[in-house]
Amino acid sequence: MASEPPVRGWIDPNFPNPMGEGDATIIIYGYTPSIVVGILGIVLFALAGVFHLWQLVKYRSWYFSTMMIGIAFEIVGYVFRTLSAKVDPYRVAFFVVQYFSNKTEVIVVAPVFFAAAIYTILSLLINATGRHHAPLPPRAILWIFITCDVIATVIQIVGAALIGVAESNRRDPTTANNILLAGLAFQAFTFLIFILLLAAFMIRARKVLFSPVKKGFYVAFVLAVVLFYLRVCFRLAETAEGLWGELNTHEVYFGCLEFMPVVVAVWLVVVWHPGRCVPRGTPVARPVEV
């Protein structure tokens, strides 16, 4: 009779495995999650959600509702991360829920809604300044990049689900990790194309007077886009290293390169809310003569 493969992964000596139903043999995170990070995530995203919802209603900016949905899923993710930290870090279900809420992209998880909100803002800016400044029509931007997000998300969810199954059954997760890596690589590539389109638009529109839009909003919006892309690049590097790489097994990287960028990006668009800063409808600016 063949012996079982040796256990590989993190086992917290200060938190013995309860070996309950649904528990993996190791902590899939690669470390025991910090309850401080979990609680901070809940509090900061909940406060952002309250302020965002207030402005959503006040300015009737229903087009930006996807940001609210994304915030809600982030809260769910950090609730389950807190449960992992406090109740049972070995519980596969806790890991899967927080992973799908915080790390992957599909129509039922957080980041795809944040991305849709970013694409919507660019579409509104194009409408406010004139179609001739944009490489693509606003509607095309929405459809192309949201479709790419969904494709990337489906690939990531398949990979992430297979990783959970492999780890809980003590099997080699390399193939599942490569599937996840492919989805992230496609996501990083398409988001980079979006950033290039955004840069092209802003260069073409540099001589246009954006009087109805507060200048601070542009800085906040660009910074939010860069922070979201930083998060994507971190996830790509983390997955490329493998489940037991440096990035995957130390929570400090998660805190600095995933948690912090998303929190800051969300608060930037809450403080400089597009409902208050971005005009809607037909172009309202005219070229500045030089």
Coordinates of N, CA and C in Angstrom, one line a residue, residues 10 31-32 44 65-66 119 125 141 166 219 231 239 262 275 278 289:
W10 N 2.2 25.4 5.4 CA 2.2 26.0 6.7 C 1.3 25.4 7.7
Y31 N 0.3 31.2 5.6 CA 0.6 31.8 6.9 C -0.8 31.9 7.6
T32 N -0.7 32.2 8.9 CA -2.0 32.4 9.7 C -2.4 33.8 9.5
L44 N -12.6 49.7 7.0 CA -12.2 50.7 6.0 C -13.2 50.6 4.8
S65 N -22.7 52.4 -9.6 CA -23.1 51.4 -8.6 C -22.2 50.2 -8.5
T66 N -21.5 49.9 -9.6 CA -20.6 48.8 -9.6 C -19.5 48.9 -8.5
Y119 N -13.7 51.7 -16.0 CA -14.0 51.8 -17.4 C -15.1 52.9 -17.7
L125 N -15.7 60.6 -19.2 CA -14.7 61.6 -19.5 C -14.7 61.9 -21.0
I141 N -15.2 50.7 -25.3 CA -14.3 50.5 -24.2 C -15.0 49.7 -23.1
A166 N -6.9 20.5 -4.9 CA -5.6 19.8 -4.8 C -5.1 19.9 -3.4
V219 N -6.0 63.6 -11.0 CA -4.9 63.0 -10.2 C -5.4 61.8 -9.5
R231 N -2.0 46.1 -7.9 CA -2.6 44.9 -7.3 C -2.6 43.7 -8.3
T239 N 1.5 34.6 -8.0 CA 1.1 33.3 -8.6 C 2.2 32.6 -9.4
V262 N -5.8 48.7 -2.8 CA -7.2 48.7 -3.1 C -7.9 49.6 -2.1
G275 N -19.7 61.2 -9.5 CA -21.0 61.8 -9.5 C -20.9 63.3 -9.2
V278 N -17.5 64.6 -12.4 CA -17.5 64.3 -13.8 C -18.9 64.7 -14.4
E289 N -7.3 77.5 -27.5 CA -6.4 78.0 -28.6 C -5.0 78.2 -28.1

